[in-house]
PDB file of C-alpha atoms in Angstrom:
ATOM      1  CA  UNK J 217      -5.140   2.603 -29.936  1.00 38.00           C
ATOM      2  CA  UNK J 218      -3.503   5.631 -28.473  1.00 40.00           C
ATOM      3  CA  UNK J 219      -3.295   8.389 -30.731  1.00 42.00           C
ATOM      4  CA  UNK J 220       0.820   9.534 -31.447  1.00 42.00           C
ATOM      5  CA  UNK J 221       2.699  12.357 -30.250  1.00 41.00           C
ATOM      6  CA  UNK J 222       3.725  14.253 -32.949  1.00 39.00           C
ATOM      7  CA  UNK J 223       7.117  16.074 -32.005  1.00 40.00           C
ATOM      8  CA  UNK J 224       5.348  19.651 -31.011  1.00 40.00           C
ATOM      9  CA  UNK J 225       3.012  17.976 -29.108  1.00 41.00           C
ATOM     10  CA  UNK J 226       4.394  17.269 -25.466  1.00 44.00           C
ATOM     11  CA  UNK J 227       2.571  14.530 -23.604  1.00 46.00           C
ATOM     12  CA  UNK J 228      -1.016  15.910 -21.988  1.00 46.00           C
ATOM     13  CA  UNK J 229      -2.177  15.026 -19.060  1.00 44.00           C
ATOM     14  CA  UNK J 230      -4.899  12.581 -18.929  1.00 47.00           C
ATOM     15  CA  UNK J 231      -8.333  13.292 -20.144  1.00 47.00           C
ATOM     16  CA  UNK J 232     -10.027  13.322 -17.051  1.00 50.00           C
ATOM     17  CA  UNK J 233     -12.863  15.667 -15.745  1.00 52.00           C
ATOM     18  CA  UNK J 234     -11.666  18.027 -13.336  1.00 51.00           C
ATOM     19  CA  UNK J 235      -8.236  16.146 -13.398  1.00 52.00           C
ATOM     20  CA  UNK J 236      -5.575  19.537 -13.250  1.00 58.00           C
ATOM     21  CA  UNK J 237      -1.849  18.631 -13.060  1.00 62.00           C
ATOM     22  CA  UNK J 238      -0.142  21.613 -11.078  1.00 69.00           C
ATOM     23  CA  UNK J 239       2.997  22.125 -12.802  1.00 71.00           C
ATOM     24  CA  UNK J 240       4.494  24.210 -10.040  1.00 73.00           C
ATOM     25  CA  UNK J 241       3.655  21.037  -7.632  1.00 74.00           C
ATOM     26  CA  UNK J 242       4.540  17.826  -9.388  1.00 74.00           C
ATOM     27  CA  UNK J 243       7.520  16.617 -11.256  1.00 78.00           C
ATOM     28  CA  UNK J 244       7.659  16.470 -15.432  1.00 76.00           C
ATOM     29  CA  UNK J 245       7.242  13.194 -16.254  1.00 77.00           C
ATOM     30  CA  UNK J 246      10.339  13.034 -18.365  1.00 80.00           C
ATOM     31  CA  UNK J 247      13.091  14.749 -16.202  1.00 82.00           C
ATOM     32  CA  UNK J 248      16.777  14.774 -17.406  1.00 81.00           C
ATOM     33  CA  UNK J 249      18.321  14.461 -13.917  1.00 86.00           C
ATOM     34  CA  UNK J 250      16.261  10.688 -13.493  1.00 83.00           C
ATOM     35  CA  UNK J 251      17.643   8.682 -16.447  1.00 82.00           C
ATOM     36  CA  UNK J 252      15.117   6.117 -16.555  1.00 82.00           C
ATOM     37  CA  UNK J 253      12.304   8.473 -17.508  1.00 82.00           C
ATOM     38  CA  UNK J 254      13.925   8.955 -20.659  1.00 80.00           C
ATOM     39  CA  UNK J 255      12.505   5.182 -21.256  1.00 79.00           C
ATOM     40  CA  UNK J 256       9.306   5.234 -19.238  1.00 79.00           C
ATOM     41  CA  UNK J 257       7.207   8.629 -19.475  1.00 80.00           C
ATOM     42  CA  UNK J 258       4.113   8.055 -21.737  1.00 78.00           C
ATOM     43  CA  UNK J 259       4.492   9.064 -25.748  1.00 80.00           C
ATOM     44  CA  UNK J 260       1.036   8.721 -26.672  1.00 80.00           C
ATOM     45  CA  UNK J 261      -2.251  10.532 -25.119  1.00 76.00           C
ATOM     46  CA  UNK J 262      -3.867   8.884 -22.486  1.00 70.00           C
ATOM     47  CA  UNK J 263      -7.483   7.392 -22.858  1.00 75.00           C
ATOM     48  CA  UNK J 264      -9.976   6.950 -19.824  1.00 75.00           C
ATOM     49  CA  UNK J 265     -11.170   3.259 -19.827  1.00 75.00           C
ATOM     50  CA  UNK J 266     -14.405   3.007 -18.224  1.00 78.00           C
ATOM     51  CA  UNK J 267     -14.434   0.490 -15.169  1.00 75.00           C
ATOM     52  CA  UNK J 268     -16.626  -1.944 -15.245  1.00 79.00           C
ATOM     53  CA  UNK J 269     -18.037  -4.630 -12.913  1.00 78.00           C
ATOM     54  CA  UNK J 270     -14.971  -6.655 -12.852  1.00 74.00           C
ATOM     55  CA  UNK J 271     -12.820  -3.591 -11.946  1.00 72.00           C
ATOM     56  CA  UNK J 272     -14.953  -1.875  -9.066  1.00 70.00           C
ATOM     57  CA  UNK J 273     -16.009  -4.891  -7.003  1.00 71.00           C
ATOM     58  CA  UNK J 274     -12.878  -7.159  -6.985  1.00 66.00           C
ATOM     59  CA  UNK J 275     -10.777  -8.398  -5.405  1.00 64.00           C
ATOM     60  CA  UNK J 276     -11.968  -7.733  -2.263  1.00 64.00           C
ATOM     61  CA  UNK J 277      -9.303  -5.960   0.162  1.00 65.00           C
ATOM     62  CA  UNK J 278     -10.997  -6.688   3.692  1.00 66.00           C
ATOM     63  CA  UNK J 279      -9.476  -8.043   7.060  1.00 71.00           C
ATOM     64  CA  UNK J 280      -9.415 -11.643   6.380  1.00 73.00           C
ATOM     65  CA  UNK J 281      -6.095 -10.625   3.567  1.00 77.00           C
ATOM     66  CA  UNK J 282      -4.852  -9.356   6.738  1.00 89.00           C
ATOM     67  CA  UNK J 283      -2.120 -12.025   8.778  1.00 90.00           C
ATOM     68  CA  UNK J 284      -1.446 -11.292  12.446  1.00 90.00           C
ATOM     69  CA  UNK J 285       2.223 -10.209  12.040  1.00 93.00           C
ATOM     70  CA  UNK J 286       1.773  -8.367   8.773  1.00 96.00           C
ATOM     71  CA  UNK J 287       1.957  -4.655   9.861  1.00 97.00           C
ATOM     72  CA  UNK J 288       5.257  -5.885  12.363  1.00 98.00           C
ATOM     73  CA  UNK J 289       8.005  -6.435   9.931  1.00 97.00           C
ATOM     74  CA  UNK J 290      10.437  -7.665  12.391  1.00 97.00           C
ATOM     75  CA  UNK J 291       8.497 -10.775  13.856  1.00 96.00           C
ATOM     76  CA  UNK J 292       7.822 -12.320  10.468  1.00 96.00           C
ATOM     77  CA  UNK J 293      10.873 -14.954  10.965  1.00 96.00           C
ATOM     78  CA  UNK J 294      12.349 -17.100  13.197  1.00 95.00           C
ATOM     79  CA  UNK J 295      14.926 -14.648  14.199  1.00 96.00           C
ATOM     80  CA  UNK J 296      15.486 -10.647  15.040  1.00 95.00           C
ATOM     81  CA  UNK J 297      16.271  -8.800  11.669  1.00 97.00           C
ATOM     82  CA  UNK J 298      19.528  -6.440  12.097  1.00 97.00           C
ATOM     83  CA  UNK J 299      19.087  -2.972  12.267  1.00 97.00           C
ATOM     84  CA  UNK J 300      17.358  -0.195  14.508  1.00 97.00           C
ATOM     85  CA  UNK J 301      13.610  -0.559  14.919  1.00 98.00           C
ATOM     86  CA  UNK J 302      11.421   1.447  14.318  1.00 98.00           C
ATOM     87  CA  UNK J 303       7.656   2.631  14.413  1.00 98.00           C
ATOM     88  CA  UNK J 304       6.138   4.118  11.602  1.00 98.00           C
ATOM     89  CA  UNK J 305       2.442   5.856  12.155  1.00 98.00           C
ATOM     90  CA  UNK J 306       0.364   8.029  10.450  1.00 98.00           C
ATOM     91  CA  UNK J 307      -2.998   9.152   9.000  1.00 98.00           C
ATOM     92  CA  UNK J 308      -4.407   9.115   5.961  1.00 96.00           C
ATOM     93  CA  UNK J 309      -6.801  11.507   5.381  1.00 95.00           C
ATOM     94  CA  UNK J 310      -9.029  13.001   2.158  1.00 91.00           C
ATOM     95  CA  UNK J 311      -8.377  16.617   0.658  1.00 86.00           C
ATOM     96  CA  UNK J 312     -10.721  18.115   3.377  1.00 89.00           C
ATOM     97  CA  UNK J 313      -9.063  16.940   6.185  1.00 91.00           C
ATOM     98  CA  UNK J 314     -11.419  13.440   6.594  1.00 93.00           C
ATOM     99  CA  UNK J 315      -9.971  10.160   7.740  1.00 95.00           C
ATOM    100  CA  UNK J 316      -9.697   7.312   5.638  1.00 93.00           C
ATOM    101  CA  UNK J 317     -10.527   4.066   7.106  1.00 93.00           C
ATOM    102  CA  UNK J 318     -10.400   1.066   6.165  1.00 91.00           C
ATOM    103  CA  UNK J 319      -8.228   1.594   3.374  1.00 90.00           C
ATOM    104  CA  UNK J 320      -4.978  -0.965   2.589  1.00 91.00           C
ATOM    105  CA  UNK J 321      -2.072   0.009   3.033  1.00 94.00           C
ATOM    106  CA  UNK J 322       1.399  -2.204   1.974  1.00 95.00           C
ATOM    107  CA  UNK J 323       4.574  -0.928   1.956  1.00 97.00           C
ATOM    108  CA  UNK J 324       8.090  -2.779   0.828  1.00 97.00           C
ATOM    109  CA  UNK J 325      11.984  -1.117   1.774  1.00 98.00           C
ATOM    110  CA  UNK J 326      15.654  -2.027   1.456  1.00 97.00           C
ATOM    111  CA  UNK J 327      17.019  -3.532   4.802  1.00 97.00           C
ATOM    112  CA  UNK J 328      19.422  -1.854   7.157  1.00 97.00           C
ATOM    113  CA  UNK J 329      22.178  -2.677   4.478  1.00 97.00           C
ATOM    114  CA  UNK J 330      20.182  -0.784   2.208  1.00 97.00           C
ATOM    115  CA  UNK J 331      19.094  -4.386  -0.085  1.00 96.00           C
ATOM    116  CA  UNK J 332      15.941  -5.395  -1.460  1.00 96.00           C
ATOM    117  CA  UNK J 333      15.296  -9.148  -1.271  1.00 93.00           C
ATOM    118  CA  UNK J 334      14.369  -8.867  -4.915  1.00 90.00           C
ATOM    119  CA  UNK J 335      16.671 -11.001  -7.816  1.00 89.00           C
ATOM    120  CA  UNK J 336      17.478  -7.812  -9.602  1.00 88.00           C
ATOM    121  CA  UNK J 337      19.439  -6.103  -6.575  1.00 90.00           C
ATOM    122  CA  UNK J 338      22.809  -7.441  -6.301  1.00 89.00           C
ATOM    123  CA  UNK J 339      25.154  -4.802  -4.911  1.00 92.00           C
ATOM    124  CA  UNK J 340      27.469  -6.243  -2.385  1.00 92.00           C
ATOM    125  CA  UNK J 341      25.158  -5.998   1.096  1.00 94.00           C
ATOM    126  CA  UNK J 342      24.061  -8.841   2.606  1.00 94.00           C
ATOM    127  CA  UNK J 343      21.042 -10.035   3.007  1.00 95.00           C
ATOM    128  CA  UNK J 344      19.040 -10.581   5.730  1.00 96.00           C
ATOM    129  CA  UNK J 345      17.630 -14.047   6.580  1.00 96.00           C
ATOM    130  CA  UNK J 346      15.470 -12.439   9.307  1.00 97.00           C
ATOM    131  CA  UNK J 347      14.109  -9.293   6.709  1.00 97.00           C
ATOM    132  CA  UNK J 348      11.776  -9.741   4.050  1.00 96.00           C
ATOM    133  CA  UNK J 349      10.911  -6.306   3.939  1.00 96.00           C
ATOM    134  CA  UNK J 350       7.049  -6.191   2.994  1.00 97.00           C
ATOM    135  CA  UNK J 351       4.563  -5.738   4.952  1.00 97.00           C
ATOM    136  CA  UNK J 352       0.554  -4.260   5.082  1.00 95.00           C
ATOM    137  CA  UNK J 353      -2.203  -2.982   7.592  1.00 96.00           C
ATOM    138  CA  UNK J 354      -5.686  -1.509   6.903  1.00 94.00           C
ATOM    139  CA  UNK J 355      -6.391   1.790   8.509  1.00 95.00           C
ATOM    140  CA  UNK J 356      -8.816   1.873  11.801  1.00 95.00           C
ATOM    141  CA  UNK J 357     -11.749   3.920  11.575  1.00 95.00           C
ATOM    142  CA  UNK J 358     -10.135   7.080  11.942  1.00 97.00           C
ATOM    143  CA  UNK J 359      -7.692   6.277   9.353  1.00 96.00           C
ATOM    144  CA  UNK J 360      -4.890   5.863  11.340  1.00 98.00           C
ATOM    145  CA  UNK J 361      -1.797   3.071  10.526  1.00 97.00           C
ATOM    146  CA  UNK J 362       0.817   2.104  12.126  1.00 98.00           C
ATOM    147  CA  UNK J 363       4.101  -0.484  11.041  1.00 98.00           C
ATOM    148  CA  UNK J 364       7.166  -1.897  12.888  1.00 98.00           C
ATOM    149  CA  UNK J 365       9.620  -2.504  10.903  1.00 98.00           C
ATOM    150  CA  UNK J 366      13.755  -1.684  10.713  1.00 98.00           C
ATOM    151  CA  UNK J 367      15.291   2.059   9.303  1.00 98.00           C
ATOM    152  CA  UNK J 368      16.463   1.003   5.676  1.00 98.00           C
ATOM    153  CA  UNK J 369      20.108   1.536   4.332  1.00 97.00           C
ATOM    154  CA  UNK J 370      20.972   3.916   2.243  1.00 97.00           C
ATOM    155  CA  UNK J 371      22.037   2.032  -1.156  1.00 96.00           C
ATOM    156  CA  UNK J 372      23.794   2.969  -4.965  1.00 95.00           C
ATOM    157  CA  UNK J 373      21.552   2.864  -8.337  1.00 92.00           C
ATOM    158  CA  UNK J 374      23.895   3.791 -11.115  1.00 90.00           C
ATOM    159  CA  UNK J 375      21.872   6.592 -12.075  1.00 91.00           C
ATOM    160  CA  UNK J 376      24.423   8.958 -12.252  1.00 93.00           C
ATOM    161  CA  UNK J 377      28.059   9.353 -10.485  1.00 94.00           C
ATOM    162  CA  UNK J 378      28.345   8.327  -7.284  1.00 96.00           C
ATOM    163  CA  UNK J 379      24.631   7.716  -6.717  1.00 95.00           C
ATOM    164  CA  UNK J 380      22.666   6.948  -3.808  1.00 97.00           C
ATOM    165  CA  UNK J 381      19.137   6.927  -3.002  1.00 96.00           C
ATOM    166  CA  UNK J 382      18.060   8.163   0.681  1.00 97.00           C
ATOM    167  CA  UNK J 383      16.915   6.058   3.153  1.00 98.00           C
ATOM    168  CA  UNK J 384      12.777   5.695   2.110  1.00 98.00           C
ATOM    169  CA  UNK J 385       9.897   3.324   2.754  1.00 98.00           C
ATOM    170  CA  UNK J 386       7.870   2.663  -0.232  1.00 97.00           C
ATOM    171  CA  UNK J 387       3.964   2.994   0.494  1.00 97.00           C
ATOM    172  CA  UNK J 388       1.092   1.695  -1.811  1.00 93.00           C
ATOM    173  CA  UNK J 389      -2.824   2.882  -0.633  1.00 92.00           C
ATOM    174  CA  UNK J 390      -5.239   0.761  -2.220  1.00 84.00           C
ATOM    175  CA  UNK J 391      -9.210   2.252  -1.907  1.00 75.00           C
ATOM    176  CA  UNK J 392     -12.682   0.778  -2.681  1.00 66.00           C
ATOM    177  CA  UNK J 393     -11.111  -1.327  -5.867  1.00 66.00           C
ATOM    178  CA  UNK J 394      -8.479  -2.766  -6.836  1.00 67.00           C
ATOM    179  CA  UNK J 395      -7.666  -0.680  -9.312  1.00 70.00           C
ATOM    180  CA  UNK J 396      -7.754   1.941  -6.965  1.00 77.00           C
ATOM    181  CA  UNK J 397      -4.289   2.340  -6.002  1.00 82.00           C
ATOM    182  CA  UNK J 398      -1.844   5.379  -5.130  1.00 88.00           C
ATOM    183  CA  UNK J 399       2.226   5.219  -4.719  1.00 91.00           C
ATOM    184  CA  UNK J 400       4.409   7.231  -2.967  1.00 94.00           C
ATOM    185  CA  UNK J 401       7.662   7.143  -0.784  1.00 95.00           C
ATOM    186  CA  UNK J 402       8.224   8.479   2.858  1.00 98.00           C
ATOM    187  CA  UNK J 403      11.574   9.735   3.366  1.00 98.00           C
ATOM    188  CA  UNK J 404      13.423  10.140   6.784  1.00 98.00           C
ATOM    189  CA  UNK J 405      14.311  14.214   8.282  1.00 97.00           C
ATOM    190  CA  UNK J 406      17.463  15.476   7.735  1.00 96.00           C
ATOM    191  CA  UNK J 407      18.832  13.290   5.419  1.00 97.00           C
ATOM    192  CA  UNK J 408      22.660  13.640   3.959  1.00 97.00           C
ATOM    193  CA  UNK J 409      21.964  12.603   0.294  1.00 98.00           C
ATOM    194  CA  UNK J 410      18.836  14.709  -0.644  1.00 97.00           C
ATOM    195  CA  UNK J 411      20.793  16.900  -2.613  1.00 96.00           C
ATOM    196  CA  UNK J 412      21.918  14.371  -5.474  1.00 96.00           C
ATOM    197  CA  UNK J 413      18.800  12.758  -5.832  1.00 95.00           C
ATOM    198  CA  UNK J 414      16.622  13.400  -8.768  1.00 93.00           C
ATOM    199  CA  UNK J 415      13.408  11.748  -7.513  1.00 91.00           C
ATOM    200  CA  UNK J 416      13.344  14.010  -4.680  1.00 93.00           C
ATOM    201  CA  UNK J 417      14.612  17.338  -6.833  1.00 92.00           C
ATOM    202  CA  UNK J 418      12.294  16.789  -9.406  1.00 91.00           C
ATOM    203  CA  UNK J 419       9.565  18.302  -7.556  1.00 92.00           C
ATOM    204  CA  UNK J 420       9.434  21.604  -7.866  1.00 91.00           C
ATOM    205  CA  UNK J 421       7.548  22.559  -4.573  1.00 92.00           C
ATOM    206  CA  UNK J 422      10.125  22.521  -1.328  1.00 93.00           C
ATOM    207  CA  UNK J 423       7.162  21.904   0.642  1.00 94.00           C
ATOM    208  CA  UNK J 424       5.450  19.627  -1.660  1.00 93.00           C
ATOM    209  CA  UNK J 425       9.120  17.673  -0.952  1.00 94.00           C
ATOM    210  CA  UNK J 426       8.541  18.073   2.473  1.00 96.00           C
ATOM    211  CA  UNK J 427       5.396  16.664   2.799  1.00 95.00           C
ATOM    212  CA  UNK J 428       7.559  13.278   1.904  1.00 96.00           C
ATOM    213  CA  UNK J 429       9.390  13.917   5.168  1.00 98.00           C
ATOM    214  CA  UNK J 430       8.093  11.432   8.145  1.00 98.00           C
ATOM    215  CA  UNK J 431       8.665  13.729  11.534  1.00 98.00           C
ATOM    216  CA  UNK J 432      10.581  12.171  14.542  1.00 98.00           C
ATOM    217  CA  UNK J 433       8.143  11.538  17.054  1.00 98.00           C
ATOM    218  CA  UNK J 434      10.087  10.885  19.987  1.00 98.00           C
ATOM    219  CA  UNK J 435       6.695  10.811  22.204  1.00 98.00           C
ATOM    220  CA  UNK J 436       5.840   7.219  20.604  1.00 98.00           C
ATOM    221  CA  UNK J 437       9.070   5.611  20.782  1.00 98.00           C
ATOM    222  CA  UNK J 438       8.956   2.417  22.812  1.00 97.00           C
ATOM    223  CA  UNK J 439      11.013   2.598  25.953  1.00 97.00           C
ATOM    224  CA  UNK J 440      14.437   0.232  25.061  1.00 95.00           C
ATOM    225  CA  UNK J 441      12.253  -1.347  21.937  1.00 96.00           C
ATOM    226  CA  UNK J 442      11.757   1.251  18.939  1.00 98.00           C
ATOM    227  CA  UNK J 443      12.529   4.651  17.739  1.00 98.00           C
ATOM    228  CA  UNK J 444       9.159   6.467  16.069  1.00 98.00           C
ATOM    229  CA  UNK J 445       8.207   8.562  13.217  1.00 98.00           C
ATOM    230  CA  UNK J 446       4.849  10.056  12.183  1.00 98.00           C
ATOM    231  CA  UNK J 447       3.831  10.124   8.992  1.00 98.00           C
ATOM    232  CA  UNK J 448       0.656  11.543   7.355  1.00 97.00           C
ATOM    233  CA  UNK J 449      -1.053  10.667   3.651  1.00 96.00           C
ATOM    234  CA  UNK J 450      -3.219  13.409   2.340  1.00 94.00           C
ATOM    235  CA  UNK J 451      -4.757  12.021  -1.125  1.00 90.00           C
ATOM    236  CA  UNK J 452      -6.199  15.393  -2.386  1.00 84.00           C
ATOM    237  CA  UNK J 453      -5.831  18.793  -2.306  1.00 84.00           C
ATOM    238  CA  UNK J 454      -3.249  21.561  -1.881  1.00 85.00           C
ATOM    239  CA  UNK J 455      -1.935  19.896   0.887  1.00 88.00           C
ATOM    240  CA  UNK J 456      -1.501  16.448  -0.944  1.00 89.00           C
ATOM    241  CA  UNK J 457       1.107  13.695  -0.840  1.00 91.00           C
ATOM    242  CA  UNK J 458       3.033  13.181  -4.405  1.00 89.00           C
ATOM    243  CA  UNK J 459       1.969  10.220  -5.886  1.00 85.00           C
ATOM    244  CA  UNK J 460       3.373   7.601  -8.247  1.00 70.00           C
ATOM    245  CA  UNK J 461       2.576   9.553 -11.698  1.00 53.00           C
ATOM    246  CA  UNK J 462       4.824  12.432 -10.306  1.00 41.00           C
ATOM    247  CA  UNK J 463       7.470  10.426  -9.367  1.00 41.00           C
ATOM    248  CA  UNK J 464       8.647   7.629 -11.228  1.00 38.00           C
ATOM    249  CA  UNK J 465       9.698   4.395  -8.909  1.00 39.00           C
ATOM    250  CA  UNK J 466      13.632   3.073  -9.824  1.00 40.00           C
ATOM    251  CA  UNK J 467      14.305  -0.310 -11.647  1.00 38.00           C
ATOM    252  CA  UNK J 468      15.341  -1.908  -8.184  1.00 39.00           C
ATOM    253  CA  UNK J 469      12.231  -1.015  -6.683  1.00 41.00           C
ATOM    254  CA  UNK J 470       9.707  -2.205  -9.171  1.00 37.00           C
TER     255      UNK J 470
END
């Protein structure tokens, strides 16, 4: 059992060795401006639960989980999906500046109507038959990724008045185990509705925001096929990507 909060006692950060959570970087976990949090930030202090054999060896997350048209998110049907195409390609890389490799990488997004193919999302966009909007790569052996996919819609969430989420591409990083898993969001430069949305002002940092911020890289667009934008993952370090326990994924995305 966890052991209770008592009122004075805001929630700690976990008991890990060496773990640090930098205040001035990453979001509180319960932030006003993002209503769910009110519901979902922990109450109790966390406990570290060894892994055992189960948890470090499996399952396995190697290329045979990996289908030909997985990382191309516009050639999974029979049909073109509406929208603009685009190329999304990065690096992940460690806190010293190391590639990756070989680590999954899956990512799910909204369609150019800004709609999830997910029950719970019903505002009144269509659909695409031609969009699922998941897809997944591994990275090479210098880390690098790359997707094709279509620019997601903007789209409402009833969080506050008049809300809308920017245009973002959710990304999940799996490493060595499966319970080795990071989530984060890439967001697209100079969007309109940054201003009025709390998962993006509840960081603190402007350039830890930034860092969220794929950069148009008109040098690997395809000629008459796809627009392009770079994104890099850094897992560690003062230069790191904002994870999932600093910001809080909404109830449409889950």
């Amino acid at each position: 059992m966890s052991e209770p909060l008592t009122p004075e006692a805001p929630a700690a950060p976990p008991p890990v060795p060496g773990y640090l959570r930098d205040r001035e970087v990453h979001p509180p976990l319960d932030y006003p401006g993002y209503r769910s949090t009110a519901l979902r930030h922990p109450r109790r202090r966390l406990k570290v639960l060894p892994h055992l054999l189960t948890e470090v060896t499996g399952p396995l997350l190697g290329e045979d989980r990996i289908g030909e048209l997985d990382n191309d998110l516009t050639r999974q049907h029979d049909g073109e999906p509406q929208g603009q195409r685009i190329i999304v390609h990065g690096q992940v890389r460690d806190g010293d500046g190391a590639p990756v490799p070989h680590s999954l990488i899956e990512i799910w997004q909204a369609n150019a109507g800004g709609r999830y193919r997910h029950t719970g999302d019903n505002w009144p966009s269509p659909l695409d038959p031609n969009f699922t909007g998941v897809g997944r790569t591994l990275t090479d052996g210098q880390g690098r990724y790359r997707f094709t996919t279509i620019r997601p819609g903007a789209y409402p969430w009833k969080n506050h008045d008049n809300a809308w989420r920017p245009a973002h591409i959710h990304f999940s990083l799996f490493g060595r185990a499966f319970t080795q898993r990071l989530v984060t969001q890439m967001y697209f430069p100079g969007d309109p509705l940054f201003f009025q949305d709390p998962m993006w002002n509840s960081i603190p940092d402007p350039d830890a925001r930034e860092r969220l911020v794929a950069r148009f890289d008109y040098e690997s667009t395809e000629e008459e096929w796809a627009l392009a934008y770079e994104w890099d993952i850094v897992l560690r370090g003062r230069e790191s990507t904002v994870f999932e326990d600093e910001i809080a994924l909404e109830d449409d995305d889950e």
